[in-house]
mmCIF file of C-alpha atoms in Angstrom:
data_model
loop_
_atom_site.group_PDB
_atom_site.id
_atom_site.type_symbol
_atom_site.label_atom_id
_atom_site.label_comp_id
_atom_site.label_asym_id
_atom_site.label_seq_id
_atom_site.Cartn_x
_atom_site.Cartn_y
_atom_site.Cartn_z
ATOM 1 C CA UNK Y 1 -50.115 5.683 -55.654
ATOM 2 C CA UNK Y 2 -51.746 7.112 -58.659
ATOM 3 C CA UNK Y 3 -54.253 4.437 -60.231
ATOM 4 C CA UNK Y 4 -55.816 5.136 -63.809
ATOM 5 C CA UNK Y 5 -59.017 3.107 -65.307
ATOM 6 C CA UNK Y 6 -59.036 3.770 -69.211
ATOM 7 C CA UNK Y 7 -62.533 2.526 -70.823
ATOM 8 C CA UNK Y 8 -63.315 0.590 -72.980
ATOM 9 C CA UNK Y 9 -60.607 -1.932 -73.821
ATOM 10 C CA UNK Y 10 -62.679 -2.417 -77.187
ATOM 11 C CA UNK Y 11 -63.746 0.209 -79.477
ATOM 12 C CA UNK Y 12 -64.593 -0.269 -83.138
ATOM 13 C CA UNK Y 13 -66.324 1.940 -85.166
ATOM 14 C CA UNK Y 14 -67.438 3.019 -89.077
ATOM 15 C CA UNK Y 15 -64.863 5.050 -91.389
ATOM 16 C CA UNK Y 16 -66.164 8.817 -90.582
ATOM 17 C CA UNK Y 17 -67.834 7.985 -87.482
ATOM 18 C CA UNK Y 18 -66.550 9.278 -83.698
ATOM 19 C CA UNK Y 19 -65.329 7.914 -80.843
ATOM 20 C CA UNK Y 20 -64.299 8.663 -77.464
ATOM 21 C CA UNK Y 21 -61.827 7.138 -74.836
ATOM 22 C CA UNK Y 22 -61.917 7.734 -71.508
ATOM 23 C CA UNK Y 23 -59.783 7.729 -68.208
ATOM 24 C CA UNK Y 24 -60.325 8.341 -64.357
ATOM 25 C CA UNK Y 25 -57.447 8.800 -62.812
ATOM 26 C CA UNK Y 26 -57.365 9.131 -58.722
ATOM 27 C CA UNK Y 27 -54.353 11.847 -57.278
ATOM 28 C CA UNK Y 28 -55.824 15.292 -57.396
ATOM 29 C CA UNK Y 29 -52.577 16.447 -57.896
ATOM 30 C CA UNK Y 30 -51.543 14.960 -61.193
ATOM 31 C CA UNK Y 31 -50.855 17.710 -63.674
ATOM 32 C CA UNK Y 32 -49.780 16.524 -66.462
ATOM 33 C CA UNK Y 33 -51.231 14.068 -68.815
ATOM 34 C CA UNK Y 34 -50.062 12.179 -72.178
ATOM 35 C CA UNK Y 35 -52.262 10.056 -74.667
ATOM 36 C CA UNK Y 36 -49.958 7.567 -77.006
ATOM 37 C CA UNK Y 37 -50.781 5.701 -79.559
ATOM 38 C CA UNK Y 38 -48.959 2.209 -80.516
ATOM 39 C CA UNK Y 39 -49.786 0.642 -84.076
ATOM 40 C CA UNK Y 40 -48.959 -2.967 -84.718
ATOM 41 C CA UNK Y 41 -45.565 -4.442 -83.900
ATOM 42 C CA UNK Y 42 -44.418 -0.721 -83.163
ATOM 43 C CA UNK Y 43 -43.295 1.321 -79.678
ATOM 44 C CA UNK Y 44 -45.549 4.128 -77.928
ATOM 45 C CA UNK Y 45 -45.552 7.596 -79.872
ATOM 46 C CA UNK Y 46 -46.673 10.734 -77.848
ATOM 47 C CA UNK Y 47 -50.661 11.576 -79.372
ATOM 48 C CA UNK Y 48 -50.225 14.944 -77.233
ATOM 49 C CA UNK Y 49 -49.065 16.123 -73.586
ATOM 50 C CA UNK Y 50 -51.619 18.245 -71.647
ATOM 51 C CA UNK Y 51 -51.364 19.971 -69.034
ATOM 52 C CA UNK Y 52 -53.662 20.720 -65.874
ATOM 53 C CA UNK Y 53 -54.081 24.168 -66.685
ATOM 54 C CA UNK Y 54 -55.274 23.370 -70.254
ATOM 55 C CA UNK Y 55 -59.078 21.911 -70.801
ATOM 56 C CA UNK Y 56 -58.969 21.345 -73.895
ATOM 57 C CA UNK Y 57 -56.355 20.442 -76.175
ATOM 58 C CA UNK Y 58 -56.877 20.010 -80.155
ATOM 59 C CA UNK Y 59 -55.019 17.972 -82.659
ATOM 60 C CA UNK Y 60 -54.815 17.052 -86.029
ATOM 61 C CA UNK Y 61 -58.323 14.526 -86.083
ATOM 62 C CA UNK Y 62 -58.912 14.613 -82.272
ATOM 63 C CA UNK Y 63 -60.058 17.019 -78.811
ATOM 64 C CA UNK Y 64 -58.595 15.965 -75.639
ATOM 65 C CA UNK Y 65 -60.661 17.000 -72.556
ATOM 66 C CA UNK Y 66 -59.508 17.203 -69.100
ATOM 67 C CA UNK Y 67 -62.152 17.571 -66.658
ATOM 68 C CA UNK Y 68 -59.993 18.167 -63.542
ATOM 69 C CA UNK Y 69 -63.183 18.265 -60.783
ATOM 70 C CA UNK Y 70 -64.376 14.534 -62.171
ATOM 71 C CA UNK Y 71 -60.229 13.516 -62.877
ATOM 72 C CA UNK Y 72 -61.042 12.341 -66.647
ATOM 73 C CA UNK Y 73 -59.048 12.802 -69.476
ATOM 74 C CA UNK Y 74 -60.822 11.921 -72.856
ATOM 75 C CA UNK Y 75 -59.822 11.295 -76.403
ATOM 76 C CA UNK Y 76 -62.172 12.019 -78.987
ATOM 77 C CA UNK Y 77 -61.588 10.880 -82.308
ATOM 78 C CA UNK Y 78 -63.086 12.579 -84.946
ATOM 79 C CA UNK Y 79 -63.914 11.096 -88.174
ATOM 80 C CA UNK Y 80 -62.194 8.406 -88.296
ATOM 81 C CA UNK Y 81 -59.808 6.557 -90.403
ATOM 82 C CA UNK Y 82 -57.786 3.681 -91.340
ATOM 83 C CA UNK Y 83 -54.933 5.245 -90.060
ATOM 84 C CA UNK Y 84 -56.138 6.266 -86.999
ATOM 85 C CA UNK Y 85 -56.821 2.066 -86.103
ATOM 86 C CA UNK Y 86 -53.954 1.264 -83.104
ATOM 87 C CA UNK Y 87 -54.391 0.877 -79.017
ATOM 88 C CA UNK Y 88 -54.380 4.438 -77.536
ATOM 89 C CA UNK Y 89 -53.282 4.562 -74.016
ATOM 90 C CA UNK Y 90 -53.307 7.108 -71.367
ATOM 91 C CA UNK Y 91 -50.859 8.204 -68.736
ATOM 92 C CA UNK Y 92 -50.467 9.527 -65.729
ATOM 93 C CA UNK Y 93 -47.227 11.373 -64.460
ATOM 94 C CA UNK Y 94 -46.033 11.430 -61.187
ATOM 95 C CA UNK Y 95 -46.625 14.588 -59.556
ATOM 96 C CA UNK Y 96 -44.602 14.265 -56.489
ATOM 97 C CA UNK Y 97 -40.640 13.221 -57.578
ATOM 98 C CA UNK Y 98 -38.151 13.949 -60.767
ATOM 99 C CA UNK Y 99 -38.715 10.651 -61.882
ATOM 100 C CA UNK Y 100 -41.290 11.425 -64.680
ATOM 101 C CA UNK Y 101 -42.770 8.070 -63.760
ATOM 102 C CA UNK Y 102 -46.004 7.232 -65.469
ATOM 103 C CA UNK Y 103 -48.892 5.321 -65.190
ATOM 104 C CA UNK Y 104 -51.016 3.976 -67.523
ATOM 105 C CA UNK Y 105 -54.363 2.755 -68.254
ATOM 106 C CA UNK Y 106 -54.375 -0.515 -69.600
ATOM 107 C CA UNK Y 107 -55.149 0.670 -73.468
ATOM 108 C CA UNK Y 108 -57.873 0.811 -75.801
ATOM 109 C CA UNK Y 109 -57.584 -1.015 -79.196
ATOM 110 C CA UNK Y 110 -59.461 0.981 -81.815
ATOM 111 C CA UNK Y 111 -60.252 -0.439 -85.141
ATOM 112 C CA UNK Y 112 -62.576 0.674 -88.418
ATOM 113 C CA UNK Y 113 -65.208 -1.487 -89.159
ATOM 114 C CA UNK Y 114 -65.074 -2.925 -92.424
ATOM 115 C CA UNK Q 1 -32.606 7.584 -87.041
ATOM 116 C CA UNK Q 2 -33.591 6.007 -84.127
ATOM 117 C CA UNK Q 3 -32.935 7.565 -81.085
ATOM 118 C CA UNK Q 4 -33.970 4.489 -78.788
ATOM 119 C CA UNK Q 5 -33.063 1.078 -79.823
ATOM 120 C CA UNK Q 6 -33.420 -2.417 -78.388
ATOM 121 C CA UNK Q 7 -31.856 -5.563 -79.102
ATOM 122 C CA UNK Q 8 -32.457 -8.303 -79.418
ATOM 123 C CA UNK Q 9 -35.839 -7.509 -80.841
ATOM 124 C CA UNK Q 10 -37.172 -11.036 -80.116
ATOM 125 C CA UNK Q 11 -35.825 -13.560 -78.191
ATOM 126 C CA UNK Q 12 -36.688 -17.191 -76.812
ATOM 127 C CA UNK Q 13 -34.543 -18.250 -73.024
ATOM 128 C CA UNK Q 14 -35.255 -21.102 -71.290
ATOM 129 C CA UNK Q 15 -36.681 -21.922 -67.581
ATOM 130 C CA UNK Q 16 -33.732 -20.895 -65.240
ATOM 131 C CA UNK Q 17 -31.409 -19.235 -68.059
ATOM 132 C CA UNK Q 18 -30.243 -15.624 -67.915
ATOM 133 C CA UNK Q 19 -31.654 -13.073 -70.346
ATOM 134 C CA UNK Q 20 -30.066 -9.258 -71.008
ATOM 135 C CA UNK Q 21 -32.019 -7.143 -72.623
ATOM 136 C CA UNK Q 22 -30.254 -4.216 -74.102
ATOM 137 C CA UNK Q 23 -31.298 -0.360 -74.930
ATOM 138 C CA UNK Q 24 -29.453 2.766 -76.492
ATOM 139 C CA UNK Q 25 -30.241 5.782 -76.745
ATOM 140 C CA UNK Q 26 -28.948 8.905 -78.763
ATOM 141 C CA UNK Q 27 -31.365 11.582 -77.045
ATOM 142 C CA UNK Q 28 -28.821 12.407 -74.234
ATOM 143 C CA UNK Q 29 -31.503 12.048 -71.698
ATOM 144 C CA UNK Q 30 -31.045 11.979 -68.279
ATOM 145 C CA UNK Q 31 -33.475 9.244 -67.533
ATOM 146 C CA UNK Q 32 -34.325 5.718 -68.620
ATOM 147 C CA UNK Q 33 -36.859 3.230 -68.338
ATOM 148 C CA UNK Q 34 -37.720 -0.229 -68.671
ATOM 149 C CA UNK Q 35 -42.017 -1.129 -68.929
ATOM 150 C CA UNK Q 36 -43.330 -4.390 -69.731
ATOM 151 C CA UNK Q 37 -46.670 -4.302 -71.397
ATOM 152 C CA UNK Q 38 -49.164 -7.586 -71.400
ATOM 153 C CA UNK Q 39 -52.477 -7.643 -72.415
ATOM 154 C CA UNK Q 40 -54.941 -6.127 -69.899
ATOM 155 C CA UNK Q 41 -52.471 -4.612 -68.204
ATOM 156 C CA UNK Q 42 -51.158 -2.055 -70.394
ATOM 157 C CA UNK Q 43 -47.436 -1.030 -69.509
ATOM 158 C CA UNK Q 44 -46.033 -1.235 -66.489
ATOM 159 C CA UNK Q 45 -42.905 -0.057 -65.134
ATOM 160 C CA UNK Q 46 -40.328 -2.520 -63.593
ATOM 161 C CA UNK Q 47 -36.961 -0.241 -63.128
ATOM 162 C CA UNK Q 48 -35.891 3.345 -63.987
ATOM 163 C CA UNK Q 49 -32.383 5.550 -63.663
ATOM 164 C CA UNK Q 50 -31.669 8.781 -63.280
ATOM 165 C CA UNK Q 51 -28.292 8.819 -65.107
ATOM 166 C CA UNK Q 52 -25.231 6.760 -65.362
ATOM 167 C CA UNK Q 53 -24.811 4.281 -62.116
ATOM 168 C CA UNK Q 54 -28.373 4.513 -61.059
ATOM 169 C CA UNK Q 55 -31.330 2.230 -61.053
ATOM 170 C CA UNK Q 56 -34.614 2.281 -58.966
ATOM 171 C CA UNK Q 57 -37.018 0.104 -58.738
ATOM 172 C CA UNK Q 58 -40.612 0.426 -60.336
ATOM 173 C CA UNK Q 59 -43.848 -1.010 -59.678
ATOM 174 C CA UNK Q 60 -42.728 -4.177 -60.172
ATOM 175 C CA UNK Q 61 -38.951 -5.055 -59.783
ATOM 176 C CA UNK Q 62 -38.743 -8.714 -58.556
ATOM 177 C CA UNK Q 63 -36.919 -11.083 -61.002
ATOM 178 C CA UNK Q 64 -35.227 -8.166 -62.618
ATOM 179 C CA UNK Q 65 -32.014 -6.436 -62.222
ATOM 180 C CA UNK Q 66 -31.257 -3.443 -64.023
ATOM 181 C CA UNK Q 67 -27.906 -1.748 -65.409
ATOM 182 C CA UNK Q 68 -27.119 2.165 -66.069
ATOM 183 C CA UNK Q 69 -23.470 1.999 -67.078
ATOM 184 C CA UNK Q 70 -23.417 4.957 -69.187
ATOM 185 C CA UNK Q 71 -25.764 7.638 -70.312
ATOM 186 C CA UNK Q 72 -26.647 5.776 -73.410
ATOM 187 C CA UNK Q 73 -27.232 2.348 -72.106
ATOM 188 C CA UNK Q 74 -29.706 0.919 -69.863
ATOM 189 C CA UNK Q 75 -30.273 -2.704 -69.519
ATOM 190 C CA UNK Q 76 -32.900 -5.577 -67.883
ATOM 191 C CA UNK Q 77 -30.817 -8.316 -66.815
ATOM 192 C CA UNK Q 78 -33.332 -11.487 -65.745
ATOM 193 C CA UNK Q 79 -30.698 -13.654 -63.886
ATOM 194 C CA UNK Q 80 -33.406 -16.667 -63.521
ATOM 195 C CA UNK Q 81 -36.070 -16.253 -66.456
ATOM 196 C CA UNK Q 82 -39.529 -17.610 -65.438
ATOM 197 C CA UNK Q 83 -42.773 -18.732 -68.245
ATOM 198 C CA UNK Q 84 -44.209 -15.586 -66.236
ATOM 199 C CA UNK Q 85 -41.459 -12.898 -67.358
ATOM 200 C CA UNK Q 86 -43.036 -14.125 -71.468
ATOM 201 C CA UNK Q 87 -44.083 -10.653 -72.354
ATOM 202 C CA UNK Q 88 -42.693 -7.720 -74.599
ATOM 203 C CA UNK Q 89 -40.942 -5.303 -73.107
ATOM 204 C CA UNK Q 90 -40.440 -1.501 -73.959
ATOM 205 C CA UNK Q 91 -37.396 0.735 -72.815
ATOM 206 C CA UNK Q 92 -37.578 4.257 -72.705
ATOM 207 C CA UNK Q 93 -36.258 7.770 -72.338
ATOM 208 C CA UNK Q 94 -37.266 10.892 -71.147
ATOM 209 C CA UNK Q 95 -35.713 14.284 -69.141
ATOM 210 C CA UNK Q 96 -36.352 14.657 -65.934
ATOM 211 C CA UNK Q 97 -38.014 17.936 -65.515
ATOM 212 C CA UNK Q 98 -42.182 17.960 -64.919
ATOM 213 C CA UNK Q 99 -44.156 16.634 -67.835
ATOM 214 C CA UNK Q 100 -41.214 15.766 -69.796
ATOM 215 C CA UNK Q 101 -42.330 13.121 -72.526
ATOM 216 C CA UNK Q 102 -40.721 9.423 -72.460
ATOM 217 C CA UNK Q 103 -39.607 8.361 -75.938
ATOM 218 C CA UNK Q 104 -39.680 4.501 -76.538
ATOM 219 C CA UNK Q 105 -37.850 1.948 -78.321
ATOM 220 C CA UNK Q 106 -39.632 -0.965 -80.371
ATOM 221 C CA UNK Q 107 -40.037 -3.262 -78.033
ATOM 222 C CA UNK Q 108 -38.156 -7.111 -77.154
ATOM 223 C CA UNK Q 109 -40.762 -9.916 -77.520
ATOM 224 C CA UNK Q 110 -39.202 -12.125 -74.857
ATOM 225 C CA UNK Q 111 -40.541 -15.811 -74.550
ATOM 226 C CA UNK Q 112 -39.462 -17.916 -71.695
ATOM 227 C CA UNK Q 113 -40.156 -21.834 -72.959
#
């Protein structure tokens, strides 16, 4: 089944600064894609959905890339700030049943440097 | 308002008892799931339903049971709860068509003493 490596577990950076997040994922046939974002004590809210036939997506603060021929999805984060500090995670969807099952990477927890 | 809720939101069970944990949810959505998420593994799913009367089983099922008995409801029944099952867990919803986005509940900080 679909596997998904999300890198790095750890990312900490200055108030205004970037950062980016990144995950493999293995089925060549995934096609659609979901980053979430989960502050403290709080569930999983949808970031943004994308779509294989969509490269890049843009949101309010961040870019999400999909580079289908190297199966990476990235999220970067641009000039961040204090309320952008949570654990992102990525997610996979199964391509193959009704299900909607997804997999994730195992998170990245994002925080501003003092 | 909340459209998916857990209860309880935290909850301590002993070696060997029986835990329920509960979710509703007012998005009328065909399918339900329940993930558990632990630290450096992220979430992972343990059982899913594709309406009323249905459960499947995730990635990984053993030591849970799960219950669909109405659109709203889906619950994660651990009949004997293990130290190892210590974890929070996160229900969600979602339709079923390609893509569709899962909504989540809070969460259930379950630990088993």
């Amino acid at each position: 089944g679909e596997q998904v490596e999300q890198r790095p577990p750890h990312l900490s950076v200055r108030e205004g600064d970037s950062a980016v997040i990144i995950c493999t994922y293995t089925d060549p046939n995934s096609y659609y894609f979901f980053w979430y974002k989960q502050e403290p004590g709080a569930g999983l809210q949808l970031l943004m959905k994308v779509f294989s036939s969509t490269e890049i997506n843009e949101g309010q603060g961040f870019t999400v890339l999909l580079n289908k021929k190297d199966k990476q999805l990235s999220l970067n984060l641009t000039a961040a700030h204090p309320g952008d500090s949570a654990v992102y995670f990525c997610a996979v969807s199964d391509p193959g049943t009704g299900s909607n099952r997804l997999t994730f990477g195992k998170g990245t927890k994002f925080s501003l440097i003092p | 308002e909340a459209a998916v809720t857990q209860s309880p939101r935290n909850k301590v069970a002993v070696t060997g008892g029986k835990v329920t944990l509960s979710c509703n949810q007012t998005n009328n959505h065909n399918n339900m799931y329940w993930y558990r998420q632990d630290t450096g593994h992220g979430l992972r799913l343990i059982h899913y339903s594709y309406g009323a009367g249905s459960t499947e089983k995730g990635d990984i099922p053993d030591g849970y049971k799960a219950s669909r008995p109405s659109q709203e409801n889906f619950s994660l029944i651990l009949e004997l709860a293990t130290p190892s099952q210590t974890s929070v867990y996160f229900c969600a919803s979602g339709e079923p068509g390609g893509g569709a986005e899962q909504f989540f509940g809070p969460g259930t900080r379950l630990t088993v003493l």
